[in-house]
Short mmCIF file of C-alpha atoms and ligand atoms in Angstrom, two decimals:
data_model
loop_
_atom_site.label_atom_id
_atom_site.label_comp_id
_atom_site.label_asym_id
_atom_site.label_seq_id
_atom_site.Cartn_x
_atom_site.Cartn_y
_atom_site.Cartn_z
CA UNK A 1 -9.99 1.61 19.53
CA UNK A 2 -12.58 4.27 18.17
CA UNK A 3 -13.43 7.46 17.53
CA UNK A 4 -13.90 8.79 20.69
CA UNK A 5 -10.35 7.10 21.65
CA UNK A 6 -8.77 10.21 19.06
CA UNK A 7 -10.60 12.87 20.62
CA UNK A 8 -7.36 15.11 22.23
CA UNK A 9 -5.51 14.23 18.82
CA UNK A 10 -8.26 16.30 16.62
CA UNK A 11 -8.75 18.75 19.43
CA UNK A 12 -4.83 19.13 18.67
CA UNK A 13 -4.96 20.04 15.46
CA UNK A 14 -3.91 23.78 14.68
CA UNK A 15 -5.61 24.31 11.67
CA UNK A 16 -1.93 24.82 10.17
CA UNK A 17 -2.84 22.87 6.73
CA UNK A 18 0.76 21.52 6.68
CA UNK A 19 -0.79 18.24 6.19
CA UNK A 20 -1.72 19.15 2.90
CA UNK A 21 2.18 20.06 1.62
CA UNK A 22 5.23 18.34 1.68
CA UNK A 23 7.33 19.54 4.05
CA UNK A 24 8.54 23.29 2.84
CA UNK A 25 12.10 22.32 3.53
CA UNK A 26 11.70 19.15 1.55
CA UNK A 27 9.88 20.91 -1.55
CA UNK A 28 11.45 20.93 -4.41
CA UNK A 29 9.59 23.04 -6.90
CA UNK A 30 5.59 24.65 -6.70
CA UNK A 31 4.53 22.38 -9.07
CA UNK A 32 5.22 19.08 -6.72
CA UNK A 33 4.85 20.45 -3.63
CA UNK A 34 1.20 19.34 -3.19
CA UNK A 35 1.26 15.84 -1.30
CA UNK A 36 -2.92 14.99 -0.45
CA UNK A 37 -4.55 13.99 -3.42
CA UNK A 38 -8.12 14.65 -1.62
CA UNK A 39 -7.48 18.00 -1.47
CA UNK A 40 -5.47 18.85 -4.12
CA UNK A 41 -8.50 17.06 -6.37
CA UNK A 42 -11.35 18.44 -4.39
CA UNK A 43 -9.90 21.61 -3.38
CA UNK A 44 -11.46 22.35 -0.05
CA UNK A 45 -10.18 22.19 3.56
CA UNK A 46 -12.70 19.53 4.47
CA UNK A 47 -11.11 16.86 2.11
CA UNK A 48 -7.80 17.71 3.91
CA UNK A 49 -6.33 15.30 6.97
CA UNK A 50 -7.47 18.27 9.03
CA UNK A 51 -10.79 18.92 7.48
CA UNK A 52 -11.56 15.18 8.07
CA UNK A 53 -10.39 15.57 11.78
CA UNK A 54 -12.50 18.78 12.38
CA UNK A 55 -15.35 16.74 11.28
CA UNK A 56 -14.76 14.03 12.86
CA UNK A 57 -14.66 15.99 16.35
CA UNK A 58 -17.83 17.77 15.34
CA UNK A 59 -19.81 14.64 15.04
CA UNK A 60 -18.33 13.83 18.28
CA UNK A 61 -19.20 16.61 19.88
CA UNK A 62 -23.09 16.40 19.01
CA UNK A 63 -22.36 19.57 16.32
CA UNK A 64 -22.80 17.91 13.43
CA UNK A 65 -23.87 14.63 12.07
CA UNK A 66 -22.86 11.92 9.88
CA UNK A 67 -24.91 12.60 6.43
CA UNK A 68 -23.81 11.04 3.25
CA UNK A 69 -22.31 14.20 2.22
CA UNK A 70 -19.93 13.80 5.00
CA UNK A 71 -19.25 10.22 4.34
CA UNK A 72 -18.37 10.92 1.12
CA UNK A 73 -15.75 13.32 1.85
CA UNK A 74 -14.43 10.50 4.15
CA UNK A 75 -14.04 8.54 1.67
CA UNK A 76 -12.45 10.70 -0.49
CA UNK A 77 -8.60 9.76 0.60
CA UNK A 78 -6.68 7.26 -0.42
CA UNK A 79 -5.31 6.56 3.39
CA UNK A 80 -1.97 7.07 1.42
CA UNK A 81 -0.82 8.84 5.29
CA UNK A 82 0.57 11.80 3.45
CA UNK A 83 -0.81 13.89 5.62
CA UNK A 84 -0.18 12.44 8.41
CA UNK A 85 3.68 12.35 8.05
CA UNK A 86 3.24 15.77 6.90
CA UNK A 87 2.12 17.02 10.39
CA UNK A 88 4.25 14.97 12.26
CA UNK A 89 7.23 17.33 11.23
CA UNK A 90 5.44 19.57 13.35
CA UNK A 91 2.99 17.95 15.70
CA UNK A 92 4.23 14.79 16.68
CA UNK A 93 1.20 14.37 19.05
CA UNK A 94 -1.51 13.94 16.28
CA UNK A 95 -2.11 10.57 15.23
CA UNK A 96 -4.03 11.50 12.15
CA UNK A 97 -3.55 8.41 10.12
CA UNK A 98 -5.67 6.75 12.97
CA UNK A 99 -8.54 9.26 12.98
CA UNK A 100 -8.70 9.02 9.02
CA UNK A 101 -8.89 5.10 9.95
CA UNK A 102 -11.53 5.09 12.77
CA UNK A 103 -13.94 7.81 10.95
CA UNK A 104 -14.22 4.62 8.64
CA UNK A 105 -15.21 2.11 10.87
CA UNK A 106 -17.44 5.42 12.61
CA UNK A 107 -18.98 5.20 9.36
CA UNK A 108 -19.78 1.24 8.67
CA UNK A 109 -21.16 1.38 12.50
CA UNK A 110 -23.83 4.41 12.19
CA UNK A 111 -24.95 2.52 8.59
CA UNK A 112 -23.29 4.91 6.26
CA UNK A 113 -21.95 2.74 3.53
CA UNK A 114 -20.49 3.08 0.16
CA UNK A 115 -22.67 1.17 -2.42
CA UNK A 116 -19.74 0.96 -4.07
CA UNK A 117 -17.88 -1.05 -1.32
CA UNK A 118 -20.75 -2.78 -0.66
CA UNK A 119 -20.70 -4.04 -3.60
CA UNK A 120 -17.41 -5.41 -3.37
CA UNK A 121 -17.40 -6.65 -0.03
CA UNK A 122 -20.52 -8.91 -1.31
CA UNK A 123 -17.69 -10.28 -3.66
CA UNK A 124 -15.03 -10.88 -0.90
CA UNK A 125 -17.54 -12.58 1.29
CA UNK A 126 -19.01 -14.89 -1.81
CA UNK A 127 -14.98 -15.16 -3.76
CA UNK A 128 -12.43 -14.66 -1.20
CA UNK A 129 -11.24 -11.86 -3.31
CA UNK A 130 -11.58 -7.84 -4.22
CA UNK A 131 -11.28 -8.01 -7.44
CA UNK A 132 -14.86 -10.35 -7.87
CA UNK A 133 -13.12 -12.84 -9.46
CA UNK A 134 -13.87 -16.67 -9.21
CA UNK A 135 -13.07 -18.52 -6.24
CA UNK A 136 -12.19 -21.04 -8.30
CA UNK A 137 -10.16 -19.40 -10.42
CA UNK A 138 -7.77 -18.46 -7.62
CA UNK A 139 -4.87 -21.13 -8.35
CA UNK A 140 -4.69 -21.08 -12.00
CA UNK A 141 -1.96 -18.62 -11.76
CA UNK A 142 0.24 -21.94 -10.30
CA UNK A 143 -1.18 -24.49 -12.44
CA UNK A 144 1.37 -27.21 -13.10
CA UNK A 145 4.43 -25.59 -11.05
CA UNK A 146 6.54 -27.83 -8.80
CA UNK A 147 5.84 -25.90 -5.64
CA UNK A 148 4.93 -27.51 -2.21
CA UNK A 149 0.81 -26.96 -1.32
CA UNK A 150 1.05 -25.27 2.27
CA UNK A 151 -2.21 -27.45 3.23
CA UNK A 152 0.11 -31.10 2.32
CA UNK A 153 4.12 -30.15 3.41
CA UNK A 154 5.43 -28.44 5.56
CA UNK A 155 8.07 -25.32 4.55
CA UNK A 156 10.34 -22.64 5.78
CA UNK A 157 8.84 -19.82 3.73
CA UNK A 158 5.21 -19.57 2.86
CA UNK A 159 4.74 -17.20 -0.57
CA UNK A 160 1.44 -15.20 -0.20
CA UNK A 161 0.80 -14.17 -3.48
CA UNK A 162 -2.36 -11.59 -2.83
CA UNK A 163 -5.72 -10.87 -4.91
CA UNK A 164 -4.18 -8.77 -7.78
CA UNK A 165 -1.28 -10.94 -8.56
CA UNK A 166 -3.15 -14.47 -8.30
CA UNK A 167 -6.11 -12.86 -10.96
CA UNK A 168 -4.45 -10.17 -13.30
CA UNK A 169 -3.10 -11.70 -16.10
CA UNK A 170 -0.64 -9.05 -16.86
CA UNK A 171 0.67 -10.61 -13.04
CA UNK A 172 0.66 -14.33 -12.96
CA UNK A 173 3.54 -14.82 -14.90
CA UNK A 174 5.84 -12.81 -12.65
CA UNK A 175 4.51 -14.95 -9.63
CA UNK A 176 5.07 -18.14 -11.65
CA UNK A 177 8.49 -17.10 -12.54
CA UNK A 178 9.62 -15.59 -9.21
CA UNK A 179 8.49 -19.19 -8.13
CA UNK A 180 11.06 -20.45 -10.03
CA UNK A 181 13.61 -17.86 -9.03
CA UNK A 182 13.41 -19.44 -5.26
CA UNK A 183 13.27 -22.93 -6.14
CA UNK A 184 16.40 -22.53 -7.70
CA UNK A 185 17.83 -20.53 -4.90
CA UNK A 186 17.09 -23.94 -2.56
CA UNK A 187 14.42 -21.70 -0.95
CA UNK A 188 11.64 -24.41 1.03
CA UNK A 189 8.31 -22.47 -0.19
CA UNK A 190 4.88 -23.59 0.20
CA UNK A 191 2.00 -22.09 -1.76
CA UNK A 192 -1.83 -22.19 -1.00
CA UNK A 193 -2.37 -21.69 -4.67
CA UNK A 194 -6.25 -22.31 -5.36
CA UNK A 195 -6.95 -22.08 -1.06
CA UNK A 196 -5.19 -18.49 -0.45
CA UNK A 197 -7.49 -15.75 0.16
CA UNK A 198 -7.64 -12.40 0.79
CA UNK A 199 -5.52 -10.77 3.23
CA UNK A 200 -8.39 -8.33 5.01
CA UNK A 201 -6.31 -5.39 4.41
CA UNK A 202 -8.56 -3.65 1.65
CA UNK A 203 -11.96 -4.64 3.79
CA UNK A 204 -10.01 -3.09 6.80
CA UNK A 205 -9.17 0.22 4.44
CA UNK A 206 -13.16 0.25 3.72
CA UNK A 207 -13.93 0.30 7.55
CA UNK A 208 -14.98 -3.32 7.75
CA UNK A 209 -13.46 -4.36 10.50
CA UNK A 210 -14.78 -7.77 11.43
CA UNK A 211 -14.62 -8.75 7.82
CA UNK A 212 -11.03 -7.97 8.56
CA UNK A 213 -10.95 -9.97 11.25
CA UNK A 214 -12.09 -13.22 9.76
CA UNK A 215 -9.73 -12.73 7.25
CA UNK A 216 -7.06 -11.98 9.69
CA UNK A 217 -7.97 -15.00 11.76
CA UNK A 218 -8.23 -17.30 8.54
CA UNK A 219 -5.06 -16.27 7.48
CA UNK A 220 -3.51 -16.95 11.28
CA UNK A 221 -4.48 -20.50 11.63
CA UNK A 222 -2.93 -21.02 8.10
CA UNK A 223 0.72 -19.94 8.99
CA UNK A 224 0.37 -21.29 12.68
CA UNK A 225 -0.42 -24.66 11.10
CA UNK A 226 2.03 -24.76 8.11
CA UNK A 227 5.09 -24.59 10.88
CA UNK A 228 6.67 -21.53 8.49
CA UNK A 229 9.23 -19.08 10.02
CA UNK A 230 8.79 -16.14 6.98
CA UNK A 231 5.99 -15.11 5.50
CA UNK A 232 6.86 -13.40 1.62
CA UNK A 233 4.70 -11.44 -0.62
CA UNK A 234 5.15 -9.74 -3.91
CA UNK A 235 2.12 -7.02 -2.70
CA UNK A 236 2.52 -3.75 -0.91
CA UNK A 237 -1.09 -3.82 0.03
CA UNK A 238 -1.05 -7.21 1.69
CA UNK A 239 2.59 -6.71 3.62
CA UNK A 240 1.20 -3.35 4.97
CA UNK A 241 -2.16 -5.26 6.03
CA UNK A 242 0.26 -7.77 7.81
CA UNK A 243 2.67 -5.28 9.74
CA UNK A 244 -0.18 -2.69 10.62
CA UNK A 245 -3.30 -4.00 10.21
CA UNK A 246 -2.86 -7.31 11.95
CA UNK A 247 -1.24 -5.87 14.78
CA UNK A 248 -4.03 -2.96 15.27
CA UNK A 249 -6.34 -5.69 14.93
CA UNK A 250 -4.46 -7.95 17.94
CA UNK A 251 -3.64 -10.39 15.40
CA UNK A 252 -0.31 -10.01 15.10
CA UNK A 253 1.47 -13.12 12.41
CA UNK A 254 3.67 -15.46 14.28
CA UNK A 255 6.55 -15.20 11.91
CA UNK A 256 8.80 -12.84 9.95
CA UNK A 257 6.58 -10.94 7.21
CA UNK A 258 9.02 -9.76 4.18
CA UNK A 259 8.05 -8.25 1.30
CA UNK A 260 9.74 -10.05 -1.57
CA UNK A 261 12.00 -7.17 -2.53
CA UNK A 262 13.57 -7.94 1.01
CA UNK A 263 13.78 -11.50 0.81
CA UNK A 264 15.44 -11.08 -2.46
CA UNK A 265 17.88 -8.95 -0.75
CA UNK A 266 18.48 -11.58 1.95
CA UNK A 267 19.20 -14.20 -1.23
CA UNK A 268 21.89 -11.62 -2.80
CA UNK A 269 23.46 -11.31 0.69
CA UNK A 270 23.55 -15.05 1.12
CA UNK A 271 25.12 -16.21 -2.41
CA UNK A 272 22.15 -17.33 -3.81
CA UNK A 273 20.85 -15.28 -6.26
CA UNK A 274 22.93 -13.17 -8.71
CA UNK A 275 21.78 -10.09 -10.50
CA UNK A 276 23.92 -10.20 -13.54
CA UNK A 277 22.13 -9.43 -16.88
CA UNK A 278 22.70 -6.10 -17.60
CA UNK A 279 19.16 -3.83 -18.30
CA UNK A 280 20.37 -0.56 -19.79
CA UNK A 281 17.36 1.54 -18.94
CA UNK A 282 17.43 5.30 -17.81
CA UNK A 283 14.24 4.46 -14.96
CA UNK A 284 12.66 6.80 -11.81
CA UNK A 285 11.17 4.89 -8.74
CA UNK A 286 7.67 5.43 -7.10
CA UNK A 287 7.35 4.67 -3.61
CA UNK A 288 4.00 2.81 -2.66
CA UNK A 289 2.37 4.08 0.34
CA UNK A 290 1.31 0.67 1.50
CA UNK A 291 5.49 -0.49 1.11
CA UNK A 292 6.30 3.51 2.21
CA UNK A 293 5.15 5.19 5.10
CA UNK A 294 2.69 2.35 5.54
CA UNK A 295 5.10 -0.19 5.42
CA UNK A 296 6.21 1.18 9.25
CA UNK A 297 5.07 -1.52 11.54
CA UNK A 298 2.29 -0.62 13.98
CA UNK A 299 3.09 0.43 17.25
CA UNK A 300 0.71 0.17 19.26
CA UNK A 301 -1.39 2.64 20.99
CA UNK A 302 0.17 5.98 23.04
CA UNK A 303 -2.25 5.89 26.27
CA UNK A 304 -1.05 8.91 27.73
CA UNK A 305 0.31 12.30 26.94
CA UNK A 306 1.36 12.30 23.48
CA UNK A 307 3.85 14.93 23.91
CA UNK A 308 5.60 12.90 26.27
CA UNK A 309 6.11 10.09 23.52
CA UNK A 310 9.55 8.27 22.98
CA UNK A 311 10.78 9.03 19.59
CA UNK A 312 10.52 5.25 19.39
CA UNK A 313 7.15 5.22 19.85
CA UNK A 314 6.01 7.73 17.04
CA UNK A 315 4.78 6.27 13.72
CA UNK A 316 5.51 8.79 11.15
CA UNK A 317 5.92 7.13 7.95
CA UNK A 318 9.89 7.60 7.98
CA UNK A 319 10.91 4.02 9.08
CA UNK A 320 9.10 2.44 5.82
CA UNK A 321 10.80 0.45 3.32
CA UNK A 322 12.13 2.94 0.99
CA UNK A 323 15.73 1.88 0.67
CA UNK A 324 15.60 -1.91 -0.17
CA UNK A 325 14.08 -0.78 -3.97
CA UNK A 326 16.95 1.81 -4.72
CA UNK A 327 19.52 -0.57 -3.32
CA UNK A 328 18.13 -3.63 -5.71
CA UNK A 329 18.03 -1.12 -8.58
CA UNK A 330 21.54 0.50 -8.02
CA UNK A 331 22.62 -3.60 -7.83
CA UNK A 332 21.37 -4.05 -11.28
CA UNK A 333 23.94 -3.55 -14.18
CA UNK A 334 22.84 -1.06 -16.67
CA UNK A 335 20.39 0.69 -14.45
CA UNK A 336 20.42 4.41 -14.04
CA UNK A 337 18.06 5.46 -11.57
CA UNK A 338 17.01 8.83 -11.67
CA UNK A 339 14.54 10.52 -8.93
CA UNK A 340 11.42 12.46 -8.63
CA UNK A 341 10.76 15.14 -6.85
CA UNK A 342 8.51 13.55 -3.92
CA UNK A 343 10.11 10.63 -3.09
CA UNK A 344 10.16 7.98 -0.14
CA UNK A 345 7.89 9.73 2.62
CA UNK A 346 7.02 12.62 0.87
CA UNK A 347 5.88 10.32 -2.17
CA UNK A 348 2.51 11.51 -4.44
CA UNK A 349 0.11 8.11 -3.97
CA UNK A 350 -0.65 6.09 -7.28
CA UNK A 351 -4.54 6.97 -6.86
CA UNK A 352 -5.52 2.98 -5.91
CA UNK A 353 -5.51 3.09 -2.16
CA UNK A 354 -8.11 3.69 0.56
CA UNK A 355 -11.36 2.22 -1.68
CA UNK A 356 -10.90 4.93 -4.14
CA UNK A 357 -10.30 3.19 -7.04
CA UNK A 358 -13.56 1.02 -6.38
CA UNK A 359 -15.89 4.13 -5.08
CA UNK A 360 -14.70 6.94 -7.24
CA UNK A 361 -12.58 5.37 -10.47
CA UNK A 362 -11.94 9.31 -11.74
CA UNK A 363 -10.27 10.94 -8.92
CA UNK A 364 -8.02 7.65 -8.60
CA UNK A 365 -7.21 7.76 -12.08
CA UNK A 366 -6.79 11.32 -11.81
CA UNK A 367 -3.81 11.11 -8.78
CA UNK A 368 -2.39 8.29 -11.34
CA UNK A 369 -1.88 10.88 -13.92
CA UNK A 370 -0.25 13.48 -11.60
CA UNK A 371 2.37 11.13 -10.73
CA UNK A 372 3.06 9.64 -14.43
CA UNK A 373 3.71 13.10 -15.13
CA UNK A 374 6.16 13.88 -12.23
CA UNK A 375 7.94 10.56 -13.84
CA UNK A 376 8.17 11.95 -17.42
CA UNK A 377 9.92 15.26 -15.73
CA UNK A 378 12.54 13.03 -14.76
CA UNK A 379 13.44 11.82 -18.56
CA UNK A 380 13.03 8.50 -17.02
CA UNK A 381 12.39 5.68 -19.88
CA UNK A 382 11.03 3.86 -17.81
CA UNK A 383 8.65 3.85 -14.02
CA UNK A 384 9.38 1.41 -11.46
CA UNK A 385 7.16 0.17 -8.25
CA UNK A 386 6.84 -2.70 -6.03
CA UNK A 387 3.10 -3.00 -5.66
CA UNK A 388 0.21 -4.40 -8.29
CA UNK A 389 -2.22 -1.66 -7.57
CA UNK A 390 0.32 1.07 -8.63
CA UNK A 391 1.18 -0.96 -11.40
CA UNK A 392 -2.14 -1.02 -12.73
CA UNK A 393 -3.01 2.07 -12.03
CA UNK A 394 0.14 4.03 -14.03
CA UNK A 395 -0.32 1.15 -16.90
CA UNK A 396 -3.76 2.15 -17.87
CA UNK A 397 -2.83 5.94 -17.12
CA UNK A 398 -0.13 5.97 -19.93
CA UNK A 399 -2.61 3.84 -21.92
CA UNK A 400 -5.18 6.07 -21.59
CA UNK A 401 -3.08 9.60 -21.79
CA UNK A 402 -0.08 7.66 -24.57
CA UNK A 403 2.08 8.82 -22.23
CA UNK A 404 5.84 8.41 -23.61
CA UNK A 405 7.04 6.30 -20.46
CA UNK A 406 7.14 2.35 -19.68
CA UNK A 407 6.47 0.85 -16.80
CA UNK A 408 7.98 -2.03 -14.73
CA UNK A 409 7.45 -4.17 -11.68
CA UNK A 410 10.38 -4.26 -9.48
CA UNK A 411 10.42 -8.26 -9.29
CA UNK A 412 10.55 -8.36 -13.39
CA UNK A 413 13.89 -6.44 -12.56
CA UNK A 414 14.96 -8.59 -10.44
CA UNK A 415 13.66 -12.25 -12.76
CA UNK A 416 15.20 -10.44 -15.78
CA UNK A 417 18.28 -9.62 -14.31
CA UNK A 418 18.92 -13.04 -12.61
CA UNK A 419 18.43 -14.64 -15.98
CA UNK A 420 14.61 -16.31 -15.62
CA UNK A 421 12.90 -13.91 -17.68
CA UNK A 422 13.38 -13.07 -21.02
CA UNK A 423 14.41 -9.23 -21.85
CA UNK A 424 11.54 -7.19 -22.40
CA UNK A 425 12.73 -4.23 -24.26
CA UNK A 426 10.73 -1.20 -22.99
CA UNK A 427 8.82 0.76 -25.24
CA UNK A 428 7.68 4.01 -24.45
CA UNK A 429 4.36 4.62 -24.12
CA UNK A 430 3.41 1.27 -22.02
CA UNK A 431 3.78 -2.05 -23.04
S1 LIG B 501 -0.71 19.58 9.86
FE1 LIG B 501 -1.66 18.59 11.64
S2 LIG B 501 -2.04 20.29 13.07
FE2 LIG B 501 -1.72 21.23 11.08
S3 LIG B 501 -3.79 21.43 10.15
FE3 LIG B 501 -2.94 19.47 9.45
S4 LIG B 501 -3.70 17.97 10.93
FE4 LIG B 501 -3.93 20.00 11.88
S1 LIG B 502 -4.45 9.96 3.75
FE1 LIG B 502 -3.71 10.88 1.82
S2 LIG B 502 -5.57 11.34 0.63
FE2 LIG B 502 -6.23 10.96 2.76
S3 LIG B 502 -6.34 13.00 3.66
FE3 LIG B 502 -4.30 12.17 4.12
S4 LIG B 502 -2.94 12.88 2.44
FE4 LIG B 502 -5.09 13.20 1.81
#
């Protein structure tokens, strides 16, 4: 697809700016009823979903051209699809998510690039990763663990572990340990440990599509060979890049992709994992956008009148995974979960997403901060999320501001609770 493919879905748009609020009938109170950080940061129309589309069908049209300026402003947005769900409630025949995505690869294709991404994507084609880590350093995160190697044996679930969690050290110890926590279930996992790579999902986000494609094609021929039925991962960024990404890209994965919330789920259901240990913590739940309303599944394109679209056919964010974290939390003795006021698809975005956090650090840091302070209005003791880029993005928020809050990843729930990690008692502020 391209540009040009969008053009009667930003001729649509109505200049409404509903894509900028959460739905009035799901706003709660003024002071959260902002949902596009872009905007709300920046503060005019064109850093909106439908300031990006009018620009996007004036360079089209021959009215306007691409200048940095207007490159910038593109890349101001976290792809967090906000907006997009936003109009939906209204106009259901707008497909702005994938005008925000093809404006991107618009960009990479005229020669307007980010030095910023640049720079990174230089490190994913040299390291394998975003993060510019070593390539090398890749498997020390499974160093001496009694895991199957997915390029020796053969296994029924291969555990993709992603960039952040196979580098961060704050991570690797809740891989290592949620490891254990399916070897002891009798799951049959393989690891590529040291030989994983990136998924392509970030270089995709960026606009670099045949980057994304390598990656997508690298990371094919691995599951097609290691004779796997399920594919699990602990990161909202690489499931998302597997259910919408691959498919967009026509390289769908031949096998079930789960995020490891879900697969934990399937190990309750089945009697193989208990949650018993009881966690008394007052905590409030953020919704990542890539597990959220970017955790819907791609469904193809819409090639004719968008009006006249089955409801089944509409991706609008709503069909995300937004129950599976609530239901493991509820399942947890001791647990009081207590909500914020944009939650599931109406959910603020932790800042990370969409290259921000590599090409402008301040405004991602910035739509961090909004959100720890929606948490705090909840008395929560504690946040909650399911993805490594929110969970370093609220950590060094409430290290940087002092906020009174901790924060937790939803598998360290799940590893303390079953009994393989040790209590952590929170303490407010961060830990
Ligand atoms: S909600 Fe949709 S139709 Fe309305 S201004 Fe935004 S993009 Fe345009
Ligand atoms: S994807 Fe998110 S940040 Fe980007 S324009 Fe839409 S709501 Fe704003």
């Amino acid at each position: 697809m391209s540009l040009q493919d969008y053009q009667r879905d930003m001729e649509g748009c109505s200049r409404c700016s509903s894509c900028k609020w959460v739905p009035f009938n799901q706003v709660k109170s003024w002071r959260y009823a902002h949902n596009c950080p872009a905007v709300s940061r920046y503060n005019f129309h064109a850093y909106s979903g439908s300031g990006k589309m009018i620009m996007g069908l004036s360079m089209l049209t021959g009215r306007s051209e691409l200048t940095e300026e207007v490159m910038n402003i593109i890349f101001s947005c976290q792809l967090c699809g906000a907006c997009d769900t936003a109009c939906k409630v209204y106009r259901d025949d707008i497909d702005l998510m994938e005008v925000l995505l093809e404006l991107r690869s618009h960009c990479i294709e005229e020669g307007e690039l980010l030095v910023e991404h640049m720079a990174v994507m230089d490190a994913l084609k040299r390291e394998g990763n975003m993060l510019g880590e070593e390539k090398d350093l890749r498997g020390v995160w499974a160093e001496g663990l009694n895991v199957k190697d997915i390029n020796e044996e053969t296994a029924e679930v291969i555990f993709h572990a992603g960039c952040r969690y196979s580098y961060d050290p704050e991570l690797r110890e809740t891989i290592r340990e949620t490891i254990k926590l399916l070897t002891e279930a009798g799951v049959d996992v393989a690891i590529a440990g040291a030989t994983e790579y990136c998924c392509g999902g970030r270089a995709y986000k960026f606009g670099y599509r045949g980057e994304a494609e390598n990656y997508a094609d690298d990371m094919l021929s691995r599951v097609k060979s290691s004779g796997a039925k399920t594919l699990v991962t602990p990161c909202s960024d690489c499931f998302s890049a597997f259910i919408y990404y691959y498919p967009r890209l026509q390289k769908e994965l031949p096998v079930e992709v789960l995020h490891l919330g879900q697969y934990v789920e399937r190990l309750i259901a089945e009697g193989k994992l208990q949650l018993k240990q009881e966690i008394p913590l007052r905590v409030t739940y953020h919704d990542p956008c890539y597990l959220g309303r970017m955790g819907e599944p791609y469904l193809g394109e819409w090639q004719d009148n968008k009006l006249l679209r089955p409801m089944s056919m509409k991706r609008a964010g709503r069909k995300g995974i937004y129950d599976m974290p609530r239901r493991i939390i509820n399942s947890i003795p001791g647990l009081d979960l207590v909500e914020m006021e944009r939650i599931k698809e109406y959910s603020w975005c932790c800042g990370a997403g969409g290259g921000v956090l590599e090409a402008d650090p301040d405004f991602a840091a910035w739509t961090a901060a909004e959100r720890i302070d929606e948490a705090l209005s909840t008395g929560a003791d504690a946040l909650v999320t399911a993805c490594p880029w929110c969970l370093k993005m609220f950590r060094e928020s409430i290290a940087e501001s002092g906020a009174q809050i901790g924060i937790y990843d939803l598998t360290d729930l799940v590893l303390e609770s079953a009994g393989i990690k040790e209590p952590v008692a929170v303490k407010r502020g961060g830990f």
